[in-house]
Amino acid sequence: MSDAPILVVGGGPAGTSAAATLAEAGLPVLLVEQRDQLGGAIHRQVARGATHAVHAPARHRRNWAELAQRVDAAGSRIELCTGTVFLGVDGDGRHLLDDRESGRVVARSVRAAVIAVGAVEKIHPFEGWDLPGVMTAGGAQVLLKETGVPPTGPILVAGTGPLLLAVSAQLAKAGNPPVAVLERGRPWVRFNSLLRMAWAGPQLGEAASYVATLLSHRVPYRTGADILSVREDDVGLEIRVRRNGTVHRLRARHMLVHDGIEPNRVGIPLSDPGGAVPVVLAGDGREVLGADAAILDGRRAAREILARLGMRLPEPGEARLTAARNVQAALSDLFRSALPEPTPETLICRCEARRLSDFRSLPDDASTREIRLMGRFGMGVCQGRFCGPTIAALRGEAVPSAIPPRWPLRPVSLAALADLKTDDLES
Amino acid sequence: MMTRIFWNDYVVPFRPGETIAAALGRAGIINLGPAGGPARGRVFCGIGACQACVVAIEGGAPVEACLTLARDGLRIGSMPAVVVSDE
Ligand SMILES: Cc1cc2nc3c(=O)[nH]c(=O)nc-3n(C[C@H](O)[C@H](O)[C@H](O)COP(=O)(O)OP(=O)(O)OC[C@H]3O[C@@H](n4cnc5c(N)ncnc54)[C@H](O)[C@@H]3O)c2cc1C
Ligand code: FES
């Protein structure tokens, strides 16, 4: 067992940093990433074969160059499996990997696991959020990084948080500035939080450069704006917005929405650093601390595993993680705002086409089980990654996810599962 | 080398190394259907989490358009409609 690899799931900054740290300590690592290239959300790489440049702050480019170099230097100590989806841990404790290229599911025995699957964007639903043409702002951003080409036609960006600025500036630089950026919060009036942000040096500089880009492209940035509904017609989307008590109608071809991010924890194994096969979570999938902290958190996760195996430890980085936590707290305070109530017709669960009126017809004291089985919320193919936060907000308390975690994390073909291969049997 | 995929009989060119989602997006195809379904497919999260971009593939299991690289000659189409029960 001691020559079994350490599994690292996720090739973003957290997973890559954990994998490099473990390999540098002399351990064999199995690094699994669902995409064809490492990079994750922040360092999403240009499609192989494309040549455009991605506009990103120099600090991020340096960080990624350094991580990629460490993975290269580890050579064969890191076995890299791209195009492979981690499905979870089955009832027998086997780690299941779906190799999309061969259409095979493989079960691997591992010595320990670091799970670094990143965050998902939160979306506060409004009538029409489920229409084609509506997309998450971060999703549009990673596609832009991949292709270098912005969506064609007028784009409206709406929701809350600093990512709205980043995406809008990148769209402008790529040649299609948004028609407007609608921020629900009123960050300018929260002086105290602004002051608390004052020492978040690099992030503030980054935000200032995005604002400058938007100004030079004359993109209006409006705060205190609530999205009421979106309708589609032959030419695109009509968006109803309420600002200072007045309702406005705007038109766009694409609408990019974003209400912050939260750890992608649905179905993910629970953290169990003391278990027979230790499991440690890392990066934004553990706690949303941002891109720079994800690198430190990957190393922290690797340290936890090295400590458990009685090996020599690299330097800790806890102090900088605490600083990142303070920045995130100040940011969420800066953009804090009340959520508008969706209309009864608003889809809450897109997968199972369940509306707010369906949710309201459940008893007030409905248990999680009843919400799932009677209401069919959180039962669809996305496993509640998107309706979960909405239902938690409507109920005023979190909906506990299924325990033990459900696998597979993603739909997998029955043929591939039936053909399951176990490495113990193969070798 | 010809590089194109087929979306419900439309010919969609792509650049090698690009995902199906990127190719469809460049071609201006944002409605992944099916027509008339209560919740039509579309690329939404871009990171494999929402499953709204899942497309049917000739001769294989359905895949997320945002994760899967386009391959020359690939034939893809809309997934069947989600059925809503009116109780
Ligand atoms: C769409 C999006 C855009 C973002 N854009 C920015 C930005 O511009 N600037 C910024 O500072 N922050 C951004 N963030 C925040 C982001 O979470 C952090 O900046 C940073 O990328 C976190 O690093 P990570 O390694 O924890 O996760 P990620 O970078 O998200 O990496 C997780 C990796 O795990 C892989 N993965 C997930 N599930 C599986 C599975 N089951 N099997 C195999 N592989 C899997 C993913 O493909 C991904 O490569 C964005 C987040 C999202 C969701
Ligand atoms: S767009 Fe969400 S899974 Fe592909």
XYZ file of C-alpha atoms and ligand atoms in Angstrom:
571
model
C 0.000 0.000 0.000
C 2.841 2.397 0.731
C 3.781 2.479 -2.946
C 0.187 3.400 -3.881
C 0.003 7.010 -5.084
C -1.530 9.986 -3.349
C -4.594 10.965 -5.384
C -4.991 14.677 -6.109
C -8.302 15.633 -7.745
C -8.392 18.962 -9.601
C -5.678 20.662 -11.637
C -6.346 24.239 -10.535
C -3.860 26.182 -8.403
C -4.791 24.263 -5.221
C -4.498 20.757 -6.701
C -1.391 21.571 -8.719
C 0.317 23.088 -5.689
C -0.607 20.059 -3.525
C 0.624 17.629 -6.201
C 3.942 19.459 -6.629
C 4.516 19.685 -2.869
C 3.826 15.955 -2.369
C 6.050 14.983 -5.316
C 8.843 17.240 -4.037
C 8.637 15.317 -0.737
C 9.317 12.127 -2.738
C 5.817 10.631 -2.954
C 4.174 9.263 -6.112
C 1.145 11.378 -7.070
C -1.845 10.640 -9.301
C -3.168 14.037 -10.496
C -6.652 13.824 -12.021
C -8.232 16.678 -14.012
C -11.461 16.549 -16.005
C -10.332 19.031 -18.659
C -7.650 18.447 -21.283
C -5.248 20.858 -19.574
C -4.279 21.918 -16.060
C -5.111 25.469 -14.913
C -8.485 25.454 -13.148
C -10.856 28.418 -13.170
C -8.373 31.248 -12.766
C -5.599 29.846 -14.956
C -7.844 28.378 -17.665
C -5.452 27.817 -20.554
C -5.822 28.890 -24.133
C -7.197 26.034 -26.305
C -4.301 24.025 -27.755
C -3.749 25.295 -31.260
C -5.059 28.809 -30.526
C -2.650 31.725 -30.332
C -4.499 34.627 -28.681
C -3.205 36.255 -25.500
C -5.267 36.169 -22.309
C -5.504 39.465 -20.426
C -4.581 38.562 -16.867
C -2.699 40.405 -14.127
C 1.060 39.713 -14.277
C 0.968 38.253 -10.756
C -1.411 35.477 -11.871
C 0.684 34.679 -14.934
C 3.819 34.425 -12.765
C 2.050 32.206 -10.219
C 0.919 29.789 -12.907
C 4.291 29.695 -14.687
C 5.900 28.738 -11.380
C 3.357 25.978 -10.637
C 3.593 24.534 -14.153
C 7.372 24.507 -13.854
C 7.189 22.598 -10.544
C 4.898 19.975 -12.114
C 7.360 19.582 -15.010
C 10.268 19.255 -12.620
C 8.498 16.458 -10.721
C 8.678 14.369 -13.910
C 7.342 10.839 -13.578
C 6.604 11.284 -9.874
C 3.346 12.932 -10.966
C 1.153 10.675 -13.098
C -1.105 13.170 -14.875
C -4.570 11.978 -15.977
C -6.381 14.699 -17.899
C -9.804 14.163 -19.469
C -10.646 12.118 -16.376
C -13.561 12.816 -14.036
C -13.365 11.793 -10.371
C -16.723 10.161 -9.600
C -16.336 9.654 -5.843
C -15.557 6.818 -3.467
C -17.723 3.709 -3.751
C -19.044 1.566 -0.886
C -15.788 -0.422 -0.840
C -13.599 2.668 -0.452
C -12.358 2.546 -4.046
C -11.703 5.850 -5.802
C -13.582 5.841 -9.101
C -12.195 7.662 -12.130
C -14.095 8.092 -15.413
C -11.584 8.172 -18.276
C -13.639 9.973 -20.918
C -11.233 9.174 -23.781
C -11.522 5.393 -23.431
C -15.045 5.454 -21.982
C -13.821 3.358 -19.030
C -14.344 3.758 -15.306
C -11.277 2.720 -13.325
C -11.145 2.059 -9.568
C -7.794 2.987 -8.021
C -6.461 2.201 -4.570
C -4.720 5.229 -3.181
C -2.724 5.974 -0.042
C -4.400 9.333 0.616
C -6.446 11.871 -1.313
C -6.412 15.647 -1.734
C -9.697 16.907 -3.217
C -9.319 20.327 -4.860
C -12.342 20.668 -7.181
C -12.772 24.438 -6.805
C -15.877 26.559 -6.432
C -19.217 26.960 -8.235
C -20.886 30.287 -8.910
C -24.024 31.187 -6.987
C -27.025 32.436 -8.970
C -29.958 34.189 -7.320
C -32.804 33.065 -9.589
C -35.178 35.422 -11.425
C -37.854 34.618 -13.974
C -36.055 33.631 -17.164
C -32.619 32.805 -15.719
C -32.988 29.387 -17.322
C -33.234 30.776 -20.890
C -30.577 30.119 -23.532
C -28.451 33.275 -23.718
C -28.203 33.538 -19.934
C -24.894 32.227 -18.654
C -22.716 32.623 -15.576
C -20.185 35.462 -15.756
C -17.343 33.169 -14.656
C -18.362 30.565 -17.225
C -18.261 33.181 -19.978
C -14.897 34.313 -18.643
C -13.279 30.867 -18.790
C -14.670 30.360 -22.322
C -13.199 33.718 -23.322
C -9.825 32.641 -21.940
C -10.111 29.393 -23.908
C -11.068 30.914 -27.275
C -10.088 34.589 -27.108
C -13.432 35.372 -28.772
C -16.226 37.164 -26.858
C -19.875 36.277 -27.551
C -21.297 38.292 -30.465
C -24.101 40.801 -29.939
C -24.945 43.030 -26.964
C -23.944 41.609 -23.549
C -25.430 42.624 -20.189
C -23.520 41.706 -17.007
C -25.504 41.511 -13.755
C -25.416 40.230 -10.194
C -22.875 41.117 -7.548
C -19.210 41.038 -6.645
C -15.781 41.911 -8.003
C -15.900 39.221 -10.706
C -18.437 41.378 -12.624
C -15.728 44.014 -13.068
C -13.067 41.517 -14.121
C -15.256 39.776 -16.720
C -16.549 43.060 -18.126
C -13.053 44.489 -18.517
C -11.843 41.304 -20.220
C -14.822 41.379 -22.615
C -14.050 45.013 -23.428
C -10.390 44.198 -24.147
C -11.464 41.294 -26.343
C -13.567 43.669 -28.449
C -17.135 43.451 -27.123
C -17.652 45.681 -24.056
C -20.900 44.975 -22.170
C -23.803 47.402 -22.673
C -23.900 47.818 -18.875
C -22.746 46.241 -15.620
C -25.561 46.020 -13.069
C -24.346 45.530 -9.487
C -26.984 44.714 -6.861
C -24.858 46.010 -3.971
C -23.752 49.558 -3.265
C -20.036 49.108 -2.584
C -19.270 52.869 -2.704
C -21.417 53.584 0.365
C -19.731 51.000 2.607
C -16.803 53.140 3.708
C -15.822 50.897 6.591
C -15.420 47.837 4.395
C -13.595 49.911 1.810
C -11.153 50.932 4.534
C -10.713 47.305 5.591
C -9.881 46.511 1.957
C -7.228 49.201 1.875
C -4.400 46.800 2.719
C -5.476 44.153 0.204
C -2.833 45.661 -2.112
C -2.669 43.408 -5.204
C -6.443 42.857 -5.396
C -7.166 46.588 -5.141
C -4.679 47.377 -7.898
C -6.343 44.704 -10.032
C -9.830 46.161 -9.389
C -8.575 49.673 -10.244
C -7.231 48.492 -13.598
C -10.595 46.853 -14.430
C -12.444 50.060 -13.528
C -10.069 52.067 -15.739
C -10.724 49.713 -18.667
C -14.501 50.043 -18.207
C -14.237 53.833 -18.023
C -12.180 54.032 -21.195
C -14.760 51.911 -23.028
C -17.589 53.998 -21.488
C -19.280 50.947 -19.977
C -21.892 52.121 -17.424
C -21.472 50.534 -13.954
C -24.754 50.870 -12.015
C -25.120 49.888 -8.382
C -28.264 49.073 -6.409
C -29.793 47.319 -9.447
C -32.133 44.327 -9.018
C -32.913 42.014 -11.940
C -36.669 41.338 -11.939
C -37.165 39.115 -14.976
C -35.912 38.192 -18.412
C -38.005 37.311 -21.438
C -36.914 36.178 -24.882
C -38.266 37.201 -28.266
C -37.106 36.811 -31.862
C -34.128 39.122 -31.499
C -32.820 38.350 -28.040
C -33.503 39.020 -24.380
C -35.537 41.745 -22.706
C -34.379 42.355 -19.158
C -36.457 44.151 -16.511
C -34.348 45.926 -13.913
C -35.396 47.896 -10.811
C -33.179 50.724 -9.631
C -34.094 53.426 -7.083
C -37.734 52.339 -7.285
C -37.981 52.707 -11.086
C -38.309 49.749 -13.467
C -36.190 49.895 -16.641
C -36.218 47.602 -19.672
C -32.936 46.710 -21.335
C -32.152 44.578 -24.351
C -29.269 42.194 -24.906
C -28.334 39.042 -26.772
C -26.420 37.577 -23.844
C -26.861 38.051 -20.142
C -24.028 37.086 -17.794
C -25.036 36.544 -14.170
C -22.993 35.973 -11.011
C -23.794 36.236 -7.297
C -20.521 35.131 -5.760
C -19.029 31.662 -5.435
C -19.158 28.851 -2.931
C -17.211 25.623 -2.437
C -18.257 22.789 -4.760
C -19.030 20.259 -2.034
C -21.971 18.341 -3.461
C -21.212 14.626 -3.293
C -17.554 15.297 -2.446
C -16.008 12.916 0.146
C -15.917 14.392 3.642
C -12.632 15.625 5.001
C -11.047 12.815 7.045
C -7.368 13.528 7.657
C -7.201 10.812 10.355
C -8.805 8.022 8.292
C -7.137 4.829 7.084
C -7.008 6.534 3.672
C -6.661 10.196 4.749
C -8.831 12.663 2.783
C -8.034 16.398 2.829
C -9.913 19.154 0.975
C -8.001 22.086 -0.535
C -8.508 25.415 -2.283
C -11.800 27.159 -3.054
C -13.493 23.744 -2.814
C -12.703 23.790 0.912
C -13.152 27.462 1.690
C -13.461 30.344 -0.770
C -10.251 32.309 -0.216
C -9.358 33.186 -3.815
C -6.677 32.394 -6.343
C -3.517 33.319 -4.409
C -4.670 31.525 -1.273
C -5.563 28.395 -3.286
C -1.847 27.832 -3.929
C -1.070 28.145 -0.215
C -4.018 25.958 0.695
C -2.837 23.226 -1.675
C 0.474 23.241 0.151
C -1.317 23.223 3.507
C -3.270 20.122 2.414
C -0.050 18.424 1.285
C 1.539 19.232 4.675
C -1.408 17.644 6.451
C -0.849 14.423 4.525
C 2.933 14.492 4.962
C 2.449 14.989 8.708
C 0.089 12.026 8.835
C 2.658 9.863 7.015
C 5.393 11.027 9.411
C 7.390 12.815 6.728
C 9.403 16.045 6.767
C 7.269 19.162 6.374
C 7.725 22.230 4.152
C 7.219 25.739 5.605
C 3.679 26.538 6.792
C 1.728 29.453 5.252
C -1.111 29.861 7.772
C -0.600 33.584 8.344
C -1.159 34.403 4.664
C -4.280 32.185 4.622
C -5.677 34.207 7.535
C -4.951 37.429 5.631
C -6.835 36.037 2.597
C -9.767 35.159 4.871
C -9.908 38.769 6.111
C -9.920 40.093 2.537
C -12.804 37.759 1.612
C -14.786 38.823 4.684
C -14.275 42.514 3.847
C -15.273 41.864 0.220
C -18.502 40.103 1.103
C -19.346 42.939 3.490
C -18.561 45.507 0.793
C -21.020 43.931 -1.661
C -23.682 42.888 0.895
C -27.249 43.470 -0.398
C -30.803 42.237 0.136
C -31.986 39.655 -2.401
C -35.193 40.492 -4.312
C -37.996 37.893 -3.978
C -38.333 35.856 -7.195
C -41.799 35.653 -8.837
C -43.801 32.434 -8.168
C -43.123 31.278 -11.758
C -39.342 31.482 -11.312
C -37.589 28.166 -11.878
C -35.717 27.235 -8.721
C -34.545 23.823 -9.868
C -33.790 23.828 -13.573
C -32.985 20.111 -13.820
C -36.428 19.012 -12.642
C -38.279 22.162 -13.794
C -39.496 23.055 -10.265
C -40.737 26.589 -9.613
C -40.894 28.836 -6.562
C -44.643 28.131 -6.344
C -43.834 24.395 -6.080
C -41.471 25.139 -3.213
C -44.015 27.378 -1.464
C -46.633 24.611 -1.671
C -44.482 22.359 0.553
C -45.235 22.507 4.315
C -43.255 25.272 6.082
C -41.557 22.730 8.301
C -40.723 20.308 5.457
C -37.624 18.296 6.278
C -34.689 18.042 3.891
C -35.928 14.583 2.957
C -39.400 15.919 2.170
C -37.987 18.811 0.137
C -36.088 16.270 -1.900
C -38.635 13.461 -2.208
C -41.931 15.422 -2.299
C -40.625 18.641 -3.838
C -38.013 16.955 -6.059
C -35.628 19.834 -5.347
C -31.954 18.904 -5.474
C -32.702 15.574 -7.162
C -31.682 16.436 -10.723
C -28.485 15.815 -12.640
C -26.626 18.813 -11.196
C -27.340 17.279 -7.775
C -28.502 20.574 -6.317
C -25.299 22.528 -6.987
C -27.409 25.486 -8.166
C -30.805 25.204 -6.406
C -29.147 24.228 -3.082
C -27.985 27.755 -2.144
C -31.357 29.232 -3.263
C -33.351 26.817 -1.137
C -31.031 27.479 1.781
C -31.689 31.230 1.380
C -35.479 30.708 1.105
C -35.527 28.487 4.207
C -33.092 30.637 6.132
C -30.949 27.577 6.847
C -28.679 25.333 4.864
C -30.030 22.133 3.369
C -27.663 19.442 4.637
C -26.287 17.487 1.701
C -26.698 13.736 1.496
C -24.545 11.902 4.035
C -22.621 9.770 3.260
C -21.713 11.673 0.085
C -23.427 10.309 -3.007
C -21.473 8.933 -5.904
C -21.200 9.223 -8.848
C -20.550 12.961 -8.631
C -21.559 13.224 -12.286
C -23.804 11.179 -14.501
C -21.730 8.320 -15.921
C -22.658 5.907 -18.692
C -23.969 2.563 -17.431
C -21.841 0.786 -20.025
C -18.693 2.380 -18.577
C -19.695 1.450 -15.014
C -20.571 -2.117 -15.975
C -17.102 -2.411 -17.458
C -15.437 -1.130 -14.260
C -11.739 -1.943 -13.927
C -9.915 -2.226 -10.643
C -6.171 -1.637 -10.623
C -5.621 -4.443 -8.058
C -7.102 -6.897 -10.532
C -5.294 -5.460 -13.515
C -1.777 -5.670 -12.115
C -7.448 18.857 -42.291
C -11.186 19.579 -42.230
C -12.364 20.385 -38.758
C -16.099 20.459 -38.326
C -18.774 18.929 -36.172
C -22.461 18.488 -36.898
C -25.057 20.056 -34.614
C -28.516 18.647 -35.484
C -27.494 18.709 -39.209
C -25.816 22.159 -39.025
C -22.159 22.136 -39.986
C -20.117 23.838 -37.246
C -16.419 24.542 -37.869
C -14.003 24.412 -34.921
C -10.368 25.092 -34.158
C -8.381 22.055 -33.018
C -8.119 21.892 -29.224
C -11.415 23.682 -28.703
C -14.388 22.374 -26.708
C -17.782 21.666 -28.282
C -19.143 24.608 -26.243
C -16.558 26.967 -27.734
C -17.345 25.817 -31.286
C -21.121 26.148 -30.827
C -20.668 29.569 -29.213
C -18.571 30.882 -32.078
C -21.220 29.653 -34.529
C -23.807 31.661 -32.552
C -25.639 28.530 -31.386
C -26.745 29.285 -27.842
C -30.002 27.356 -27.711
C -29.169 23.683 -27.212
C -32.864 22.747 -27.268
C -34.955 20.731 -27.371
C -37.495 23.139 -28.882
C -40.519 23.562 -26.663
C -39.027 21.946 -23.556
C -39.582 23.860 -20.313
C -35.850 24.135 -19.680
C -33.764 24.130 -22.843
C -30.112 23.233 -22.889
C -27.461 25.949 -22.936
C -23.875 26.441 -21.876
C -24.231 27.966 -18.424
C -21.485 27.371 -15.840
C -18.628 26.498 -18.208
C -16.988 24.203 -15.639
C -18.879 20.909 -15.743
C -21.042 21.622 -12.685
C -24.562 22.442 -13.965
C -25.070 19.738 -16.639
C -27.196 22.183 -18.679
C -24.824 21.813 -21.660
C -25.073 18.033 -21.924
C -25.484 17.020 -25.569
C -26.325 13.707 -27.181
C -23.482 12.161 -29.169
C -23.826 9.677 -31.984
C -22.478 6.321 -30.861
C -21.636 7.307 -27.282
C -22.876 8.435 -23.887
C -24.025 12.084 -23.613
C -21.266 14.529 -22.591
C -20.873 18.055 -21.243
C -20.200 20.376 -24.211
C -18.092 22.625 -21.960
C -15.653 19.832 -21.030
C -15.454 17.780 -24.206
C -13.114 18.601 -27.050
C -14.625 18.819 -30.520
C -13.446 16.029 -32.840
C -13.652 16.122 -36.613
C -16.896 14.644 -37.928
C -18.540 14.369 -34.500
C -22.344 14.321 -34.697
C -24.138 15.858 -31.754
C -27.664 16.991 -30.968
C -30.119 18.143 -28.312
C -31.013 15.960 -25.360
C -34.641 14.783 -25.021
C -37.007 17.216 -23.262
C -37.320 17.250 -19.465
C -40.859 16.120 -18.626
C -42.748 18.238 -16.097
C -45.581 16.542 -14.272
C -48.597 18.687 -13.431
C -50.053 17.213 -10.291
C -16.083 29.987 -13.438
C -15.157 30.616 -12.436
C -14.349 31.693 -12.807
C -13.473 32.274 -11.888
N -12.686 33.336 -12.281
C -11.834 33.911 -11.385
C -11.004 35.030 -11.726
O -11.042 35.522 -12.851
N -10.177 35.569 -10.807
C -10.102 35.040 -9.553
O -9.308 35.517 -8.745
N -10.861 33.992 -9.190
C -11.737 33.427 -10.062
N -12.535 32.375 -9.669
C -12.413 31.857 -8.311
C -11.562 30.583 -8.307
O -12.291 29.660 -7.522
C -10.173 30.805 -7.734
O -9.563 31.919 -8.251
C -9.196 29.653 -8.003
O -9.272 29.233 -9.362
C -9.436 28.514 -7.065
O -8.476 27.509 -7.297
P -8.788 25.977 -6.968
O -7.578 25.227 -7.366
O -9.287 25.853 -5.590
O -10.021 25.606 -7.915
P -10.155 25.646 -9.510
O -9.210 26.600 -10.104
O -11.590 25.802 -9.789
O -9.685 24.188 -9.963
C -10.475 23.038 -9.754
C -10.133 22.040 -10.851
O -10.775 20.800 -10.551
C -11.313 20.256 -11.734
N -12.416 19.374 -11.328
C -13.579 19.733 -10.710
N -14.337 18.655 -10.448
C -13.639 17.576 -10.914
C -13.891 16.167 -10.918
N -15.007 15.637 -10.395
N -12.953 15.351 -11.493
C -11.808 15.871 -12.031
N -11.515 17.189 -12.036
C -12.420 18.028 -11.476
C -11.735 21.466 -12.539
O -11.813 21.168 -13.920
C -10.650 22.474 -12.214
O -9.590 22.428 -13.145
C -13.422 31.772 -10.569
C -14.244 30.707 -10.204
C -15.115 30.124 -11.113
C -15.987 28.981 -10.678
S -22.015 24.527 -18.855
Fe -22.421 23.716 -16.872
S -21.777 21.659 -17.136
Fe -21.241 22.555 -19.040
